mmCIF file of C-alpha atoms in Angstrom:
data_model
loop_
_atom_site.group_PDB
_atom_site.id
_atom_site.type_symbol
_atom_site.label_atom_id
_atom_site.label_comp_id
_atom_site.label_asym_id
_atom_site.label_seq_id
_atom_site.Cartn_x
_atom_site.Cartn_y
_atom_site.Cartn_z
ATOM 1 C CA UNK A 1 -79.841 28.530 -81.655
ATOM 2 C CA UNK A 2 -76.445 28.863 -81.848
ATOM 3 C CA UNK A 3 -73.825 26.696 -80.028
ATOM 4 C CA UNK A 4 -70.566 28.571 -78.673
ATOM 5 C CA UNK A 5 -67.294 26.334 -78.735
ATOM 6 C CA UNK A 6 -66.828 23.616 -75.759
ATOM 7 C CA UNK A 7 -63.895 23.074 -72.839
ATOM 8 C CA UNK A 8 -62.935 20.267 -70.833
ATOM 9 C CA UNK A 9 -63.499 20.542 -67.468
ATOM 10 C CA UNK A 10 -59.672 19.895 -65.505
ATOM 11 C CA UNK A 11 -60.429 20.636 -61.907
ATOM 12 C CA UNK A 12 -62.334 17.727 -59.966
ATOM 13 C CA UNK A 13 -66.646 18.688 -59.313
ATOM 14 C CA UNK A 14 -69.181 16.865 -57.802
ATOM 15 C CA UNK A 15 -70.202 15.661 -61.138
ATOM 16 C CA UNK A 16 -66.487 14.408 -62.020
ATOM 17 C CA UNK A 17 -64.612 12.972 -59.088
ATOM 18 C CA UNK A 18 -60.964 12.179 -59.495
ATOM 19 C CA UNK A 19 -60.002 8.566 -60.082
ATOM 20 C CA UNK A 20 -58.896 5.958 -57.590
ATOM 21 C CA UNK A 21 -55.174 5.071 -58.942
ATOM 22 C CA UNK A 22 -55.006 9.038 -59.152
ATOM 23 C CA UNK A 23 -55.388 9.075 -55.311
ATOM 24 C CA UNK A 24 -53.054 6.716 -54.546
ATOM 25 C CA UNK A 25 -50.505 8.512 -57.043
ATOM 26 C CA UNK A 26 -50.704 11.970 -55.039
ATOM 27 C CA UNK A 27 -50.726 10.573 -51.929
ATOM 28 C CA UNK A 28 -47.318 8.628 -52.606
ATOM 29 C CA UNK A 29 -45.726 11.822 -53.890
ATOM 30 C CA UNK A 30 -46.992 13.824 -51.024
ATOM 31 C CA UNK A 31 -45.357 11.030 -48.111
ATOM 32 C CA UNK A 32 -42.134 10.953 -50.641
ATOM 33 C CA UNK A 33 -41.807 14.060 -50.243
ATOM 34 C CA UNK A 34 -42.301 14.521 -46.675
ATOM 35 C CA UNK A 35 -39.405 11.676 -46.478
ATOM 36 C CA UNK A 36 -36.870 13.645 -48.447
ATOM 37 C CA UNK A 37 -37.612 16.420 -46.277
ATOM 38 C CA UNK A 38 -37.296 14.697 -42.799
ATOM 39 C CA UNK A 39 -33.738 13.234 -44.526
ATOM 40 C CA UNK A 40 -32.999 16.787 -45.356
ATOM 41 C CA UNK A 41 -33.355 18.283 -41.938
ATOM 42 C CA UNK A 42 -31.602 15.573 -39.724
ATOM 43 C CA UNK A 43 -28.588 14.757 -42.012
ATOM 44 C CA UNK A 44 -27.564 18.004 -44.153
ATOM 45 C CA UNK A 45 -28.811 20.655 -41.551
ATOM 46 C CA UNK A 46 -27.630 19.451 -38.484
ATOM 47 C CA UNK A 47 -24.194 18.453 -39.754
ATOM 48 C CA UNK A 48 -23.379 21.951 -41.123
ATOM 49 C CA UNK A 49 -24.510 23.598 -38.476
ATOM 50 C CA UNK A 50 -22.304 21.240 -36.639
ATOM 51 C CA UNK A 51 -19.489 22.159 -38.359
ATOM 52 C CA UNK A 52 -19.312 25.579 -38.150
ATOM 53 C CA UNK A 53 -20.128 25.361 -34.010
ATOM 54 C CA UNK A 54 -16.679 23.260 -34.471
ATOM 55 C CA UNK A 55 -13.873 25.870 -34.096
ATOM 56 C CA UNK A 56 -15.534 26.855 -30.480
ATOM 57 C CA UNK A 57 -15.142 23.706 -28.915
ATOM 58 C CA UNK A 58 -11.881 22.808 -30.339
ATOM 59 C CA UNK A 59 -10.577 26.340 -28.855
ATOM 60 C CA UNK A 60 -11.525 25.443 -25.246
ATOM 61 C CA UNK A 61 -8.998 22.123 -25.959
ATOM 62 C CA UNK A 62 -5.672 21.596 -24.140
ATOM 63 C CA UNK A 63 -2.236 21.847 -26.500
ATOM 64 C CA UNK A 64 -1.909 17.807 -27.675
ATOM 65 C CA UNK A 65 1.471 16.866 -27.768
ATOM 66 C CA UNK A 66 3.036 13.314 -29.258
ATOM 67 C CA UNK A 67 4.892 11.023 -26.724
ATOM 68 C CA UNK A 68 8.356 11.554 -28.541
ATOM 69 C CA UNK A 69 7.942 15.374 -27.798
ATOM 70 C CA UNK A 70 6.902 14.870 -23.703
ATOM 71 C CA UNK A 71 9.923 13.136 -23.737
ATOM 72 C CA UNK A 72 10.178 10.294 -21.511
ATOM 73 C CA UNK A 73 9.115 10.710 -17.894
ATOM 74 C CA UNK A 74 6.573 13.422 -18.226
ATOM 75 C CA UNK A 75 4.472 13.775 -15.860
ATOM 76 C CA UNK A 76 0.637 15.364 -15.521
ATOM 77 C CA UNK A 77 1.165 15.513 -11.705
ATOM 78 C CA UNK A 78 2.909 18.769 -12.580
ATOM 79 C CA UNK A 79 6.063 20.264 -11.334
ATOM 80 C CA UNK A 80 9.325 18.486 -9.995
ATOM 81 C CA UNK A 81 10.600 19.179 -6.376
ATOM 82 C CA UNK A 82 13.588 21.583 -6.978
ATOM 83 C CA UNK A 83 15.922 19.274 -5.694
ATOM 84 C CA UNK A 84 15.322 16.505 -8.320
ATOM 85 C CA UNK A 85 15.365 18.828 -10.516
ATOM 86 C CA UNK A 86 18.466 19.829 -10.312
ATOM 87 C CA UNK A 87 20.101 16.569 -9.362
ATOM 88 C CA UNK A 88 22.239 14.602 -11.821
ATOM 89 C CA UNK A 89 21.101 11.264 -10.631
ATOM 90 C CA UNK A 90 17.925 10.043 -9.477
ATOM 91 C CA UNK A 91 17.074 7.420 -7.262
ATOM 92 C CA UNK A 92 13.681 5.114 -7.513
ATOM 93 C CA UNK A 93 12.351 3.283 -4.740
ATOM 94 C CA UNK A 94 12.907 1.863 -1.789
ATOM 95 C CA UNK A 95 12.757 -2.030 -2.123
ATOM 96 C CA UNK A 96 13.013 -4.493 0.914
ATOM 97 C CA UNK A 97 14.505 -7.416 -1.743
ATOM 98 C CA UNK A 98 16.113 -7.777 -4.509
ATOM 99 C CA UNK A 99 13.643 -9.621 -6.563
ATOM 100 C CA UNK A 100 11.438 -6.432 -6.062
ATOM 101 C CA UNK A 101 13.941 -3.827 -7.460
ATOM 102 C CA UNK A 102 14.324 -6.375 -10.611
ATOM 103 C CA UNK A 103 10.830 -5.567 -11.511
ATOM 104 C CA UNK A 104 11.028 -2.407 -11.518
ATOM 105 C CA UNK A 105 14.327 -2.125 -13.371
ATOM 106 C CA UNK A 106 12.446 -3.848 -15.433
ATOM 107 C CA UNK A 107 9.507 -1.918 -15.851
ATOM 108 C CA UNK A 108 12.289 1.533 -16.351
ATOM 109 C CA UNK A 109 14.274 -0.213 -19.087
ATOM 110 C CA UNK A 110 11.052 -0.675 -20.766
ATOM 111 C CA UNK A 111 10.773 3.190 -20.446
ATOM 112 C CA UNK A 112 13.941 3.712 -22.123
ATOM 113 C CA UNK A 113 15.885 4.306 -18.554
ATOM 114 C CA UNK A 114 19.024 2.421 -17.387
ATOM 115 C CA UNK A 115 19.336 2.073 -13.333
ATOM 116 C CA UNK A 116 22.002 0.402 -11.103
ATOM 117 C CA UNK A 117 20.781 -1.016 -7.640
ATOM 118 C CA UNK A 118 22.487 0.356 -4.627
ATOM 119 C CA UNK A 119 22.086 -0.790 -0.954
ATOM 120 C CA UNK A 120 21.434 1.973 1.899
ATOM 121 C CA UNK A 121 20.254 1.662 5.187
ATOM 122 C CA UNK A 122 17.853 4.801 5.089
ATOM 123 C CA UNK A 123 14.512 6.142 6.553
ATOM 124 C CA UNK A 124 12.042 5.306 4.399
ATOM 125 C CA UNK A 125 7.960 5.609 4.171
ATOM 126 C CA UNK A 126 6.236 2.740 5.218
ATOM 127 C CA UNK A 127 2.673 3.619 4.545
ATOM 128 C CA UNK A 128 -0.136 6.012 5.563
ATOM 129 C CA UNK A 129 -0.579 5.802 9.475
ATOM 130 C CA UNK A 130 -3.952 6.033 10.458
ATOM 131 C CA UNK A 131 -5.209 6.729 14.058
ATOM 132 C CA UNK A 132 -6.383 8.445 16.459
ATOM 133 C CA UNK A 133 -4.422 10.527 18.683
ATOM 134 C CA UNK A 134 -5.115 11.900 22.471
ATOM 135 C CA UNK A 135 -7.109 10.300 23.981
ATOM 136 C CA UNK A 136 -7.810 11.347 27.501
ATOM 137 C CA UNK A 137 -7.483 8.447 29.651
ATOM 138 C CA UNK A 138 -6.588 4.343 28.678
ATOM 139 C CA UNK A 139 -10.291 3.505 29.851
ATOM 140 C CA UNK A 140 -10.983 6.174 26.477
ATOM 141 C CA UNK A 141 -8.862 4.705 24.334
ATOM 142 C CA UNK A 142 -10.063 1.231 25.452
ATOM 143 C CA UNK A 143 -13.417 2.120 24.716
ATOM 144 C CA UNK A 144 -12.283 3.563 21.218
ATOM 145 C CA UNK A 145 -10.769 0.357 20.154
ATOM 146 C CA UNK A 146 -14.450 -1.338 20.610
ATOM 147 C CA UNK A 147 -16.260 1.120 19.503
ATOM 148 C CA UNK A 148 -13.309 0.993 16.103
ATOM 149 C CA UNK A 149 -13.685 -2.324 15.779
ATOM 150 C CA UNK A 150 -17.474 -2.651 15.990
ATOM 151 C CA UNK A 151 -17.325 -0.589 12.963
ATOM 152 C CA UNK A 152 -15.201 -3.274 11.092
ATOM 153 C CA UNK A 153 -11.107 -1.846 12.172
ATOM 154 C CA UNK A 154 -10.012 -4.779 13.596
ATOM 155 C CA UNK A 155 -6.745 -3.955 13.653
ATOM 156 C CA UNK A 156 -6.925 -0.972 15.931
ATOM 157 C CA UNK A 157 -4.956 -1.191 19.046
ATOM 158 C CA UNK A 158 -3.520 1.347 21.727
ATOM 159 C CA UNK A 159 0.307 2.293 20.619
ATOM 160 C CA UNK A 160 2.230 1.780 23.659
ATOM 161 C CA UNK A 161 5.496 2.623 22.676
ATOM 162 C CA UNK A 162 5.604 6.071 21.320
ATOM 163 C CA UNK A 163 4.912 7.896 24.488
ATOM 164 C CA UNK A 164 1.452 7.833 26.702
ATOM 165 C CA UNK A 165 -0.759 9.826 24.666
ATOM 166 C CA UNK A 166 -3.065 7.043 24.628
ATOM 167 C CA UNK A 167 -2.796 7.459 21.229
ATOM 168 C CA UNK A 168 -5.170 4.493 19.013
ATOM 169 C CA UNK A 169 -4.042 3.102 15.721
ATOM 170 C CA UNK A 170 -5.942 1.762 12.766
ATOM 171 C CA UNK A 171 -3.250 0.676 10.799
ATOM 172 C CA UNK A 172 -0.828 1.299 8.099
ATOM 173 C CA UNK A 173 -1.525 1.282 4.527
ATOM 174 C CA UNK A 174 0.758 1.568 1.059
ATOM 175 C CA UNK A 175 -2.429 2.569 -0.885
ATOM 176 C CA UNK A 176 -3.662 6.224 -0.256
ATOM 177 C CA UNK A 177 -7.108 5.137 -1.048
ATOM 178 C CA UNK A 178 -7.540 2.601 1.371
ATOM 179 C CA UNK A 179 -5.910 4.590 3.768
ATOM 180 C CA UNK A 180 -8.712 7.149 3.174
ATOM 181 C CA UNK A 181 -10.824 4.543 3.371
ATOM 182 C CA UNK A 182 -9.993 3.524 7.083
ATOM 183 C CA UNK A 183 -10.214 7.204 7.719
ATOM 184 C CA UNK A 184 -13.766 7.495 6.591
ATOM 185 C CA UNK A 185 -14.828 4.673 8.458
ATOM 186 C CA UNK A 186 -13.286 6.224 11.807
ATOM 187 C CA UNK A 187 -15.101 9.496 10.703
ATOM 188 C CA UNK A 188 -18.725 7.620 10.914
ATOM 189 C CA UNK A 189 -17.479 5.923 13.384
ATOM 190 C CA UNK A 190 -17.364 9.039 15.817
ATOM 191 C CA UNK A 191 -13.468 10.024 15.766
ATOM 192 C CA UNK A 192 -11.311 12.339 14.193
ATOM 193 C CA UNK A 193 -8.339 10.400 12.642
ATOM 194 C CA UNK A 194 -5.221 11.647 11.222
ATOM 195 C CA UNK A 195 -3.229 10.576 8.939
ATOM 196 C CA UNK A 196 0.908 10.875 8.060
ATOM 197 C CA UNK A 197 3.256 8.958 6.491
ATOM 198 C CA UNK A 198 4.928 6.302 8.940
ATOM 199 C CA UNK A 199 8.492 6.005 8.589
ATOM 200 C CA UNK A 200 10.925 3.642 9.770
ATOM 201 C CA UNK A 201 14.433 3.053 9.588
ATOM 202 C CA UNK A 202 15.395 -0.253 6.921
ATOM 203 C CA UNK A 203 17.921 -1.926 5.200
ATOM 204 C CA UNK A 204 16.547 -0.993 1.524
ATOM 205 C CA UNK A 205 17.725 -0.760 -1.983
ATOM 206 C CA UNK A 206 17.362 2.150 -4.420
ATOM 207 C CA UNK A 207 17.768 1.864 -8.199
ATOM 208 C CA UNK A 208 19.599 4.603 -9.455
ATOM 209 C CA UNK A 209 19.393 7.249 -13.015
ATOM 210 C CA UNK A 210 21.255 8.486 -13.818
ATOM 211 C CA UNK A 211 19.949 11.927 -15.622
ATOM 212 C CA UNK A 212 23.198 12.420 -18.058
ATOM 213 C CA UNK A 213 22.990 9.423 -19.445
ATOM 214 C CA UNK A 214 19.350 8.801 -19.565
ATOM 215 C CA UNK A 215 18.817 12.653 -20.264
ATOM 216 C CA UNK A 216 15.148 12.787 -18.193
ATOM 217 C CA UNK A 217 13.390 11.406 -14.772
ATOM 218 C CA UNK A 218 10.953 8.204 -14.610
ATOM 219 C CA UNK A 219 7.432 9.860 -13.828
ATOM 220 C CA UNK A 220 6.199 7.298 -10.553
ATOM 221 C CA UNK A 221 2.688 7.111 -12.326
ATOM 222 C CA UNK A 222 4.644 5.524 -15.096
ATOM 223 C CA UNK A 223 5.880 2.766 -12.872
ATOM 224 C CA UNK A 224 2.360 1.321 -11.400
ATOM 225 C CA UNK A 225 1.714 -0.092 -7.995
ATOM 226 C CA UNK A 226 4.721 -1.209 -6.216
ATOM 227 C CA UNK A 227 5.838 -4.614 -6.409
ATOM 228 C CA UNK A 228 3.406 -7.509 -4.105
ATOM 229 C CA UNK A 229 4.774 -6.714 -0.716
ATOM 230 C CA UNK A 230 6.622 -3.917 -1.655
ATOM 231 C CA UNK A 231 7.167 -0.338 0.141
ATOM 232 C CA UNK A 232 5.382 2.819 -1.432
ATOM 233 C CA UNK A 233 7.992 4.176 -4.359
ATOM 234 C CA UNK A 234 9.350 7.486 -4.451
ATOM 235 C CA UNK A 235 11.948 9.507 -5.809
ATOM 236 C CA UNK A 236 15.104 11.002 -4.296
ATOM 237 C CA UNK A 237 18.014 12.743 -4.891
ATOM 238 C CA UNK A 238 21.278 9.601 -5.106
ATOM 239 C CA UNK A 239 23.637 10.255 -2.266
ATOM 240 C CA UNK A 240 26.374 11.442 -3.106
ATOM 241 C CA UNK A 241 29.500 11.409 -0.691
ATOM 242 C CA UNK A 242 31.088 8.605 1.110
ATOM 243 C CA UNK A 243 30.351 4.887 0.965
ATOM 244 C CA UNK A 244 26.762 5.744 -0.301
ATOM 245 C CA UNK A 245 27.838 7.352 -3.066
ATOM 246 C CA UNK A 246 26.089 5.255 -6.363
ATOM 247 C CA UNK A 247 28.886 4.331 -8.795
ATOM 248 C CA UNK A 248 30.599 1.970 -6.006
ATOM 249 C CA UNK A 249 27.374 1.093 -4.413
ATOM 250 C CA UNK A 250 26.066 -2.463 -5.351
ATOM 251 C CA UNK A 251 22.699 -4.691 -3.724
ATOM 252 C CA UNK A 252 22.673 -7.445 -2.040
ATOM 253 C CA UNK A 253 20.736 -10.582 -4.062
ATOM 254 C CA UNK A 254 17.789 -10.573 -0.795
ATOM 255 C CA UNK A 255 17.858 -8.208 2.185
ATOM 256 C CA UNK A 256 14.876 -9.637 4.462
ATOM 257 C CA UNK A 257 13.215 -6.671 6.917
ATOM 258 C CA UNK A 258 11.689 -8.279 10.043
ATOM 259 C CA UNK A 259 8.414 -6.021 9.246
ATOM 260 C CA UNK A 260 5.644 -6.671 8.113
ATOM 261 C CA UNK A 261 4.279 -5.983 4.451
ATOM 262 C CA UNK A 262 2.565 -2.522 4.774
ATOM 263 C CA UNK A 263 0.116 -3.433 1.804
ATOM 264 C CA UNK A 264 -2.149 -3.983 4.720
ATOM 265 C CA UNK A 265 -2.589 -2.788 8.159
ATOM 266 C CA UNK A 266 0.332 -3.336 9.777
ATOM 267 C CA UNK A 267 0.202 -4.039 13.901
ATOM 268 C CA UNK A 268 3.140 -2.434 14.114
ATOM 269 C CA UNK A 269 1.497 0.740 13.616
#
């Protein structure tokens, strides 16, 4: 009987199983490759999709412009009052002593600005004034000022020299935020406060810019807090006729206010 020509068998069968180290071999490949593909997918996909998503986001950004082209005293509170605007010389402050105006100057020769002191007697902003107004009768406003300082206002007392409107103070306060603060307490506390800048009449000094020489106007946020002690800052127009006029003006070294610091409640009110 004739025998036909013989092939190997390649493919695995019952009757030839495929070798241990064989196993281990395609099994190795098979998690390699599932590693290559994970690294594939998390950093080549995602990237290039990132980078074409790119130009949609940076569209929704604001204009960037470099300090030198703000020019110095820009502000992001926005606009200038009209009247600095247009005003050739600006003046920063008020300051109850000299040693407070120093560190300022300071601070606006850092800046780039040059500023002269100048001594004024002017009415200036004190602080926030917190309180609360109309009562109906002093037995109400008496019973306010517990109920006040039950909820931590110590300070509050009946003003007694503004009229009788039994009106109740909380204090007044150089920082906005605690003056807010005080507000919100008053709030919970029952009452409906108000608040308004308190002004007063001082012996103050002002530094003054002026804008052709120094070309632009200190921005306040620029400045930081006011010095320890110190009154709110702001910025005016200079004076300028008569003896308050600021190229013949010149500050005292101290001018002492018989008031109290307005960094915290003041009794005053």
């Amino acid at each position: 009987m004739a025998v036909g020509p013989s092939f190997f068998v390649l493919l695995p069968s019952a009757h030839r199983p495929i070798p241990g180290g064989a196993v281990r071999v395609l099994f190795l490949l098979l998690l390699l490759a599932n590693l290559l593909f994970l690294a594939w997918s998390r950093w080549v996909v995602v990237p290039a999709q990132a980078v074409r998503e790119a130009p949609v986001s940076v569209s929704k950004l604001q204009p960037i412009r470099l300090q030198q082209e703000a020019g110095p005293g820009a502000s992001a509170a926005g606009p200038l009052p009209a009247d600095l605007v247009a005003a050739s010389c600006v003046s920063v402050g008020p300051f109850l002593e000299q040693a407070q105006a120093d560190v300022v100057a300071a601070t606006l020769q850092r800046l780039g600005f040059t500023s002269r002191p100048r001594a004024a007697v002017d009415e200036v902003r004190v602080g926030y004034w917190v309180r609360v107004p109309n009562m109906a009768t002093a037995e109400d406003a008496g019973n306010a000022i517990a109920t006040l300082q039950a909820a931590g206002l110590a300070d509050a007392y009946v003003v007694t020299d503004e009229g009788p409107d039994n009106t109740v103070s909380i204090g007044v306060y150089a920082d906005p935020t605690k003056a807010a603060e005080v507000a919100g307490i008053a709030t919970r506390a029952g009452f409906t406060p108000e608040t308004s800048d308190r002004l007063r009449t001082l012996d103050v000094i002002w530094l003054d810019i002026d804008r052709q020489a120094n070309g632009s106007i200190p921005a306040l946020e620029d400045l930081g807090a006011p010095p320890e002690g110190g009154l709110p800052l702001e910025l005016r127009a200079c004076p300028t006729s008569g003896a308050d006029a600021p190229a013949e003006a010149s500050a005292p070294e101290s001018t002492q206010v018989p008031v109290s610091p307005p960094a915290a409640a003041s009794q005053a009110g």
